[in-house]
mmCIF file of C-alpha atoms and ligand atoms in Angstrom:
data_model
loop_
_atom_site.group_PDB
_atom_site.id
_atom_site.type_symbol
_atom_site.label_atom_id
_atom_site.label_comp_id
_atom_site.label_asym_id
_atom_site.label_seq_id
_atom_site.Cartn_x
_atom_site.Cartn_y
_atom_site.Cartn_z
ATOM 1 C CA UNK A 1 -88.426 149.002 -56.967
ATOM 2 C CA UNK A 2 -86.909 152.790 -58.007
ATOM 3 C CA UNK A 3 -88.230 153.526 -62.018
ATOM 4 C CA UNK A 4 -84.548 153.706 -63.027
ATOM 5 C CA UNK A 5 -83.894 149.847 -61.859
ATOM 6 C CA UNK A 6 -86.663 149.223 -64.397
ATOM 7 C CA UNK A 7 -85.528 150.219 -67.316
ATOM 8 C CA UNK A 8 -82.723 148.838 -69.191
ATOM 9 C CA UNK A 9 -79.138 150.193 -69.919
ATOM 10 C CA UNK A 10 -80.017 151.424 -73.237
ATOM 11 C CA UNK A 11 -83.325 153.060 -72.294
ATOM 12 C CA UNK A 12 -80.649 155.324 -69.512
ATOM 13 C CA UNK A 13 -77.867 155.699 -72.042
ATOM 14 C CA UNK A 14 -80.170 157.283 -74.510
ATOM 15 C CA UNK A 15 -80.775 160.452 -72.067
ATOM 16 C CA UNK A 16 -77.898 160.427 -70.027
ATOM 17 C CA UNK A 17 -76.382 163.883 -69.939
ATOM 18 C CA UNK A 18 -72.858 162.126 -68.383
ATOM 19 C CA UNK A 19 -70.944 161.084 -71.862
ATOM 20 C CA UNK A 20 -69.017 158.229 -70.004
ATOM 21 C CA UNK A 21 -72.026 157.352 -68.163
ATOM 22 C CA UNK A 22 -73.732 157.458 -71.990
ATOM 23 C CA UNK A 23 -71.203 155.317 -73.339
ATOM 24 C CA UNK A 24 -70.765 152.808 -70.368
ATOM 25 C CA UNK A 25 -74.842 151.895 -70.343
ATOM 26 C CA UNK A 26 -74.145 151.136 -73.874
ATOM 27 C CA UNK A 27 -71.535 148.855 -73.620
ATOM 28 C CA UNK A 28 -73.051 147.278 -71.246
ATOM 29 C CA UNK A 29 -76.349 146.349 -73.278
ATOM 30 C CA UNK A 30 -73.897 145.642 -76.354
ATOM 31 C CA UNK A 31 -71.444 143.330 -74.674
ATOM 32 C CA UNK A 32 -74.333 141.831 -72.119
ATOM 33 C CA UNK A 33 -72.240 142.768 -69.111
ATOM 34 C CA UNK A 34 -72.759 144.629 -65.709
ATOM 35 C CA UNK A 35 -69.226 143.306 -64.886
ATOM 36 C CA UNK A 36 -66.300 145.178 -63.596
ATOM 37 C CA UNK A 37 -63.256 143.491 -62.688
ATOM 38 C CA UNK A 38 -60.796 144.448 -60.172
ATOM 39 C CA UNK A 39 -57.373 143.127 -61.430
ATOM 40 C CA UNK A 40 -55.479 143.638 -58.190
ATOM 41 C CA UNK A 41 -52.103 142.173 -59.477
ATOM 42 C CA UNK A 42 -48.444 143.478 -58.626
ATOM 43 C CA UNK A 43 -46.516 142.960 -62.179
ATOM 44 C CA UNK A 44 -47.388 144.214 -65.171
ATOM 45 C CA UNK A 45 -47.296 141.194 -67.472
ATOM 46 C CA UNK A 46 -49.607 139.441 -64.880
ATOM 47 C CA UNK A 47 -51.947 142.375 -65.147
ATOM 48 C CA UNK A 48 -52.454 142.312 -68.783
ATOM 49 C CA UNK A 49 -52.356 138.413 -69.415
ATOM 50 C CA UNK A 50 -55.461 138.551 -67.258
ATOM 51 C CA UNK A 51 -56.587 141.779 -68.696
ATOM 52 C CA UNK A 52 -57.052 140.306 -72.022
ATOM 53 C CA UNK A 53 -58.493 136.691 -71.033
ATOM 54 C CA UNK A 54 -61.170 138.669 -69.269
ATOM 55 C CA UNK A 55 -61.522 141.477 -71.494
ATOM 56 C CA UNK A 56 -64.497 139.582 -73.633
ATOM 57 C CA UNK A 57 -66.308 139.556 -70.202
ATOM 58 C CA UNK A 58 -66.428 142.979 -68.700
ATOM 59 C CA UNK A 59 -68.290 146.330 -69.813
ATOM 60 C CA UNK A 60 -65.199 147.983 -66.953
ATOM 61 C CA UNK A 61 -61.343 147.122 -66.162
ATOM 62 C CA UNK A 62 -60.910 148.501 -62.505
ATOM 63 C CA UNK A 63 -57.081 149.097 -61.681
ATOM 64 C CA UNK A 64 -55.176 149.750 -58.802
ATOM 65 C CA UNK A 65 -51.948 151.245 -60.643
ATOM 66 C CA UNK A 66 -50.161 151.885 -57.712
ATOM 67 C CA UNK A 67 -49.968 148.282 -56.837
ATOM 68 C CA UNK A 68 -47.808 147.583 -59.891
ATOM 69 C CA UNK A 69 -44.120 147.040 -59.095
ATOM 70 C CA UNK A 70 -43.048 147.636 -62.883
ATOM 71 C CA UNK A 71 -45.608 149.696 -64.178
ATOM 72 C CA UNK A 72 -44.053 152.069 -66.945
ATOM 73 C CA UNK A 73 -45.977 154.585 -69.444
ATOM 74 C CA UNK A 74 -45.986 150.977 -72.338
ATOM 75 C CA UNK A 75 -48.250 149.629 -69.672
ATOM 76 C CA UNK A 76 -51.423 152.284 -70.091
ATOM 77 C CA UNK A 77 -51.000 152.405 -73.861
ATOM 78 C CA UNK A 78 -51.331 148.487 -73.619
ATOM 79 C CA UNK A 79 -54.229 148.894 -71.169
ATOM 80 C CA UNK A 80 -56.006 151.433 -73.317
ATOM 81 C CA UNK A 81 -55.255 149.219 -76.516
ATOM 82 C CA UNK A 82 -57.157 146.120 -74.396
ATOM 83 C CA UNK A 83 -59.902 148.642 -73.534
ATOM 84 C CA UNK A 84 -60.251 149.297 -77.702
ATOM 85 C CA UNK A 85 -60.035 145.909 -78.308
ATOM 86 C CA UNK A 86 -62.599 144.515 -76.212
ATOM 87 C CA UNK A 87 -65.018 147.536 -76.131
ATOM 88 C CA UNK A 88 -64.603 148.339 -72.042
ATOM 89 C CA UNK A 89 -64.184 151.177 -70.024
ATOM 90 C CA UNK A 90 -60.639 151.691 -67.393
ATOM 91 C CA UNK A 91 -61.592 152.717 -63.895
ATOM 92 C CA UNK A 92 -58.542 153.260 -61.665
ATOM 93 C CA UNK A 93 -59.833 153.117 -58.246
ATOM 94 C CA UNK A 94 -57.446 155.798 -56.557
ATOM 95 C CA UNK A 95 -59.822 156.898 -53.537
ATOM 96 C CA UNK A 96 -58.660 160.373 -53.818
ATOM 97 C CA UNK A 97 -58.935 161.943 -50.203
ATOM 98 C CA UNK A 98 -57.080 165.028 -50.083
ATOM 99 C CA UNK A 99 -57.925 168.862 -50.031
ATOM 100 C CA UNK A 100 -58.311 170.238 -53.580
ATOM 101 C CA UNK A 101 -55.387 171.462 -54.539
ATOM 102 C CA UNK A 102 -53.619 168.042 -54.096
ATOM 103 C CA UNK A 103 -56.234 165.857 -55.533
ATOM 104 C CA UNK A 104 -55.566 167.878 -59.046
ATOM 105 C CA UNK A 105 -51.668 167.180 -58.897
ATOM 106 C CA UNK A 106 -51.971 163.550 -57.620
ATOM 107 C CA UNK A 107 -54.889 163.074 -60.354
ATOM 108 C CA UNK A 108 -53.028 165.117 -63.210
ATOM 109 C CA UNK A 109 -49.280 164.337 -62.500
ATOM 110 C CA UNK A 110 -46.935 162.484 -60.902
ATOM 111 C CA UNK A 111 -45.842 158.891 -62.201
ATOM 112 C CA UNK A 112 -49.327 157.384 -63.335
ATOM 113 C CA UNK A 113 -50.888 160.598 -64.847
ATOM 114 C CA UNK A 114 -54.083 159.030 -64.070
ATOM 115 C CA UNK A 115 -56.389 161.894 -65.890
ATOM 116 C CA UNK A 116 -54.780 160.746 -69.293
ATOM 117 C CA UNK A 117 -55.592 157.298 -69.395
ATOM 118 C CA UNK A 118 -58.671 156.383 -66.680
ATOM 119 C CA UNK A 119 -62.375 156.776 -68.143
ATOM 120 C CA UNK A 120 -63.756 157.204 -64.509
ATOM 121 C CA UNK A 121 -62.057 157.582 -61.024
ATOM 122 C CA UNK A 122 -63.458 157.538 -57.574
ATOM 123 C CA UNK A 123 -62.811 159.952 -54.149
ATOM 124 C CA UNK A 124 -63.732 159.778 -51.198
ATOM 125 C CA UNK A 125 -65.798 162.641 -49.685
ATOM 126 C CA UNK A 126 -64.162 163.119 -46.227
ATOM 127 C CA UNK A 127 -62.358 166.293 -47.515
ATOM 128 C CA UNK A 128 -65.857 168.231 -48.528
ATOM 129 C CA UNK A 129 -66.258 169.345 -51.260
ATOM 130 C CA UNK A 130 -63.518 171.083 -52.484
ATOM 131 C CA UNK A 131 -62.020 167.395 -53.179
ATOM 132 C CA UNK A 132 -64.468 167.195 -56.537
ATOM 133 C CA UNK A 133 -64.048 170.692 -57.585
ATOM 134 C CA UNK A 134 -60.262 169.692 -57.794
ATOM 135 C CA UNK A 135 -60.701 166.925 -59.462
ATOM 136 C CA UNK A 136 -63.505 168.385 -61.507
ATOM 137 C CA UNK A 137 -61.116 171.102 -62.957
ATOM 138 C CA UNK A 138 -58.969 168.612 -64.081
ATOM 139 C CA UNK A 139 -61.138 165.797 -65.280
ATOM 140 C CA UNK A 140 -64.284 167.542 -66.797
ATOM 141 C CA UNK A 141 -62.638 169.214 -69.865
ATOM 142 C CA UNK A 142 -61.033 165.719 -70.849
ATOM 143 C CA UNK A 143 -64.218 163.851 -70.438
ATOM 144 C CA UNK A 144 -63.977 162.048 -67.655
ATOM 145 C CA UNK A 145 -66.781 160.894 -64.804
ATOM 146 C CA UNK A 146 -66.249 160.507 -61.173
ATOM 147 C CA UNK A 147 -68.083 157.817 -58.853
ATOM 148 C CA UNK A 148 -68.111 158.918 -55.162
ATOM 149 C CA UNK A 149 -67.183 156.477 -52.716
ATOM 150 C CA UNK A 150 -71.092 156.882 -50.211
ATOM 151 C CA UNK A 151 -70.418 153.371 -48.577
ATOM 152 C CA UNK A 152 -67.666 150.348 -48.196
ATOM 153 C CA UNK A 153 -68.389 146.740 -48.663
ATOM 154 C CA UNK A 154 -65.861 146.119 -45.846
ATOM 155 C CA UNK A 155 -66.849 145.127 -41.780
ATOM 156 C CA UNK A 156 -66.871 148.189 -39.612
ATOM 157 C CA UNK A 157 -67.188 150.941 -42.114
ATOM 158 C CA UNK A 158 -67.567 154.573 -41.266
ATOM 159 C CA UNK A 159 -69.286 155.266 -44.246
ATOM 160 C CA UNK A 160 -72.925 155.222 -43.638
ATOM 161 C CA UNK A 161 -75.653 157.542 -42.604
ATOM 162 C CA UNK A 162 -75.577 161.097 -42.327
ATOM 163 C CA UNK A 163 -72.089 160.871 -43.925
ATOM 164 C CA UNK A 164 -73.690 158.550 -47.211
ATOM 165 C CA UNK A 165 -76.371 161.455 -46.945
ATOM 166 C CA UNK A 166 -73.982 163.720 -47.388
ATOM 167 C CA UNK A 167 -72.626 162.471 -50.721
ATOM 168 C CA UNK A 168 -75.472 161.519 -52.250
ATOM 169 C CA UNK A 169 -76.172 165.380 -52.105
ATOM 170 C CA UNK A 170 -72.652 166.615 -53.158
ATOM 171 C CA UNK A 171 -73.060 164.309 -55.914
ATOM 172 C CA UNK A 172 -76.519 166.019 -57.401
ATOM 173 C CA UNK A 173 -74.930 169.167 -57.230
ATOM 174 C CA UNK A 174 -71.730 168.219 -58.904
ATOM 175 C CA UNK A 175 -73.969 165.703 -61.315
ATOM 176 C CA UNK A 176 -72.205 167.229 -64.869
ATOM 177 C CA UNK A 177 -68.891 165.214 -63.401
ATOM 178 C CA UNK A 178 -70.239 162.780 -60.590
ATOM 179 C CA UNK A 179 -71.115 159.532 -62.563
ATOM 180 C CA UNK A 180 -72.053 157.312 -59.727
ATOM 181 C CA UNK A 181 -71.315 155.863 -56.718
ATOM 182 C CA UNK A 182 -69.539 152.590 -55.015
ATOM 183 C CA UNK A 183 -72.396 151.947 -52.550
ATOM 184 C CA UNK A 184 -73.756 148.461 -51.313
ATOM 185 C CA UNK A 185 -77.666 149.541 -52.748
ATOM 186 C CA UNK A 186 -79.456 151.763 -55.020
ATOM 187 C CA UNK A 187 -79.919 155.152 -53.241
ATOM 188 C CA UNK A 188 -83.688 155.833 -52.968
ATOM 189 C CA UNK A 189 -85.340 159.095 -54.353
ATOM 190 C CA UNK A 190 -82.214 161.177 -56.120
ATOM 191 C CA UNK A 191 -82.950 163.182 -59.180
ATOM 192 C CA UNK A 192 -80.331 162.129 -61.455
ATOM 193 C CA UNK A 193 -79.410 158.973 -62.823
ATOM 194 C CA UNK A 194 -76.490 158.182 -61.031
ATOM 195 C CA UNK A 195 -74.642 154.788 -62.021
ATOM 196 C CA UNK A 196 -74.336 152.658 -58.549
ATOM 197 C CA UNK A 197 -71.239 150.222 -58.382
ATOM 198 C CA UNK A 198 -71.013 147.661 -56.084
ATOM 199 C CA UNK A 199 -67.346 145.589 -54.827
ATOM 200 C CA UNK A 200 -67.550 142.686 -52.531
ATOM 201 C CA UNK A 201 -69.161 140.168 -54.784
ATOM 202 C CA UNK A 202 -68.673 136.660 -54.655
ATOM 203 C CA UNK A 203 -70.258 133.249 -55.479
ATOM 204 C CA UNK A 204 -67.811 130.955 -53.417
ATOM 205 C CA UNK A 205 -67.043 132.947 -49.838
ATOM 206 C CA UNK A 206 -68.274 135.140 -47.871
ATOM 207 C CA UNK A 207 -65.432 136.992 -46.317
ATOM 208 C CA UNK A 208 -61.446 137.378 -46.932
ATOM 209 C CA UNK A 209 -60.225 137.665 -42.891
ATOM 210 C CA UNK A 210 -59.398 141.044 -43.193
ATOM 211 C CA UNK A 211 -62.851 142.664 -42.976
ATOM 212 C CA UNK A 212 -64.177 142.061 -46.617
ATOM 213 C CA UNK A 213 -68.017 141.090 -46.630
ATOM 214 C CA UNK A 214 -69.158 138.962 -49.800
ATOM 215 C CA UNK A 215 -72.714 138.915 -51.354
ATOM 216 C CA UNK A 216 -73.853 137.148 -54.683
ATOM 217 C CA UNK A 217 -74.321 138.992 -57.458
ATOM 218 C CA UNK A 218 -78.435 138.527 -57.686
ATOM 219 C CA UNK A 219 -77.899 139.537 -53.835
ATOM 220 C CA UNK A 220 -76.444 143.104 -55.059
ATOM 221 C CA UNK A 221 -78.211 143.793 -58.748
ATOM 222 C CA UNK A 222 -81.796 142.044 -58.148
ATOM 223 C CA UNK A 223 -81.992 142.848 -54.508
ATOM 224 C CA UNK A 224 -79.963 146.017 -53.701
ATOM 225 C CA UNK A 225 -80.749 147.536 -57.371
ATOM 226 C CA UNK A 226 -76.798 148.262 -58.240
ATOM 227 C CA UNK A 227 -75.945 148.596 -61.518
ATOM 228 C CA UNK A 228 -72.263 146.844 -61.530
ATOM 229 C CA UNK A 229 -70.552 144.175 -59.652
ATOM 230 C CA UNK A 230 -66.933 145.023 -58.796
ATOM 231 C CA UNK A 231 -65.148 141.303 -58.527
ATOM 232 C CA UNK A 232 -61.824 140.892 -58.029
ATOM 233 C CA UNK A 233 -60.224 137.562 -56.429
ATOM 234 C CA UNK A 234 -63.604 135.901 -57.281
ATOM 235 C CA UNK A 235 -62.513 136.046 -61.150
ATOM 236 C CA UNK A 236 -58.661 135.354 -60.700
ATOM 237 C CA UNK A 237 -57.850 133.923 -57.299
ATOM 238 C CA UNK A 238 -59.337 130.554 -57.281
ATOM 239 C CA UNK A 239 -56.524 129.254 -59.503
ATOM 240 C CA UNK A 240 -59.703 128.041 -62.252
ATOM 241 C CA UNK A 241 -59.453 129.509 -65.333
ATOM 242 C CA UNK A 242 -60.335 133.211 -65.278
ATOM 243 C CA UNK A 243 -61.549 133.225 -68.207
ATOM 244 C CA UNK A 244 -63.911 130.967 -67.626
ATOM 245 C CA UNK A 245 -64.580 132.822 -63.873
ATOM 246 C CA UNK A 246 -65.411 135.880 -65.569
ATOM 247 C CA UNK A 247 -67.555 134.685 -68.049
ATOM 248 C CA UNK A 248 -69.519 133.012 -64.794
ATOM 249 C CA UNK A 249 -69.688 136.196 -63.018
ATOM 250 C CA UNK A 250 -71.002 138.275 -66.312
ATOM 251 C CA UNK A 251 -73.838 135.407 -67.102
ATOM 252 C CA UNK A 252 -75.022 135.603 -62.947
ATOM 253 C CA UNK A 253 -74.995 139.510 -63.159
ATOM 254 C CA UNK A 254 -77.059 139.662 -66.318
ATOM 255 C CA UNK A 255 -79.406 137.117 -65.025
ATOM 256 C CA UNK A 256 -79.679 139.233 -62.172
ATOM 257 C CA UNK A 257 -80.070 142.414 -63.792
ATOM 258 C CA UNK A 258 -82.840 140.621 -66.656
ATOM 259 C CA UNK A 259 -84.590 139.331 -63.792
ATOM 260 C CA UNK A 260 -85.130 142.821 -62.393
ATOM 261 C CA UNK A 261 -86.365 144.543 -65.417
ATOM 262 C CA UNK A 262 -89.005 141.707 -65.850
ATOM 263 C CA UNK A 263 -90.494 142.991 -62.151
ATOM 264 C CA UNK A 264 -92.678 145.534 -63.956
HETATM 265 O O1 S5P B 301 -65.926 149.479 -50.395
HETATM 266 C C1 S5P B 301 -65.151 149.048 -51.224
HETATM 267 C C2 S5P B 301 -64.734 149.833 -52.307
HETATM 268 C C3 S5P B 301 -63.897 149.268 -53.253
HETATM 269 S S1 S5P B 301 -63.588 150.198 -54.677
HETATM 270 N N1 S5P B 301 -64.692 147.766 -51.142
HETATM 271 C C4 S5P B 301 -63.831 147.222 -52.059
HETATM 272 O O2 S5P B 301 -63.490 146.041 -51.932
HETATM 273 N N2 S5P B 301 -63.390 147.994 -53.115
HETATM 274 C C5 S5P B 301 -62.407 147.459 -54.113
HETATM 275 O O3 S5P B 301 -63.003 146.370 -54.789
HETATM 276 C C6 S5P B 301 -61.108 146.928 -53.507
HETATM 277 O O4 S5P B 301 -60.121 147.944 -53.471
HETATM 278 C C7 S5P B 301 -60.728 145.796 -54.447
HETATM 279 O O5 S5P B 301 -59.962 146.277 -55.533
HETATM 280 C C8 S5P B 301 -62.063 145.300 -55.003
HETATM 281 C C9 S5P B 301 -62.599 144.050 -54.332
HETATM 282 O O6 S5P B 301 -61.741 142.975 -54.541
HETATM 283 P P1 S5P B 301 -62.106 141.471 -54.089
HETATM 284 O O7 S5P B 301 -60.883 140.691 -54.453
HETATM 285 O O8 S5P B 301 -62.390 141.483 -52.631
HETATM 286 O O9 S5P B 301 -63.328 141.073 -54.916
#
């Protein structure tokens, strides 16, 4: 077991040098959640109806904006008033990929203005590593973190190896912006404290038919040493109450994670 699975949320916040990494591991301990939900809904009313029945639940709100069909700028001050109200963090999983350059205008402008609004964001590292210094330039002075996408929870992915390698070292050297990662496991042996998220949880299935792999959430915290579950359709798509979904997920994730800090 790495020394940073041991320890608990607070014990990291307390040094962290990342300020949204700082304030996340707090939440977390405060609110006794290492769950993020990804609210992958197409209208806007649907989106925060669900947003504020789970909102008790989650230490991170994970958006896909882009998905929205009536998204307007009412629907991030709404989101951000949720986040206030119910103490969580808003991660809009865009999956930058671009040269610099771009990355700052799609990241900064456009429609969704995503720098404003979104705590963290993720990219993927295909581009090198020009894509974080353009987001970096934008992001940093506001206060914002970064999680680098080193691996995929779907079938078939490319990103493993000497590619997850790869970004585990552009993400030390860039470690005043990079946050974190989505990854399936801890990363052995890196210097900094890096937050590890993990998607494709779920306590009912194990796939979706289109290539997504499920594992349970003592599967990815106990086992694989991640820090957050990402679930999405396991909260909300069952048609139970996801209220009630959520709360399931955040009680099996902090079992998880309680069970691994008792391994001393
Ligand atoms: O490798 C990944 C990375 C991400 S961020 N696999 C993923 O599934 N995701 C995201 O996690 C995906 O875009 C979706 O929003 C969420 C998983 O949703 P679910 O409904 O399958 O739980």
């Amino acid at each position: 077991m790495s020394d940073i699975a041991l320890k608990t949320y607070t014990e990291r916040a307390n040094v962290h040098p990342n300020a949204v990494a700082k304030k996340l591991l707090r939440l977390m301990d405060e609110k006794k959640s290492n769950l993020s939900v990804a609210v992958d809904l197409t209208k806007k009313n649907q989106v925060l109806e669900l947003v504020d029945k789970i909102g008790p639940s989650i230490c991170l709100l994970k958006t896909h904006i882009d998905i929205v069909e009536d998204f307007d700028a009412d629907m991030v001050q709404q989101l951000v008033a949720l986040a206030e109200k119910h103490k969580f963090l808003i991660f809009e999983d865009r999956k930058f990929a671009d040269i610099g350059n771009t990355v700052k205008l799609q990241y900064s402008a456009g429609v969704y203005k995503i720098a404003s609004w979104a705590d963290i964001t993720n990219c993927h590292t295909v581009p090198g590593e020009g894509i974080i210094s353009g987001l970096k330039e934008v992001g940093l002075p506001l206060g914002r973190g970064l999680l680098l996408l080193a691996e995929m929870s779907s079938k078939g992915t490319l990103a493993t190896g000497s590619y997850t390698q790869a970004t585990l070292e552009l993400a030390e050297k860039h470690n005043d912006f990079c946050m974190g990662f989505i990854a399936r496991r801890r990363f052995p042996g890196l210097k900094s404290d890096f937050i590890h998220m993990t998607p494709g949880v779920g306590l009912d299935v194990k796939g979706d038919g289109l290539g997504q792999q499920y594992r349970t959430p003592e599967e990815v915290i106990c086992e694989s040493q991640s820090d957050i579950i990402i679930v999405g359709r396991g909260v909300y798509g069952s048609g139970r109450d996801a209220a009630q979904e959520a709360e399931r997920y955040r009680k099996a994730g902090w079992e998880a994670y309680q069970r691994r800090i008792s391994k001393q």
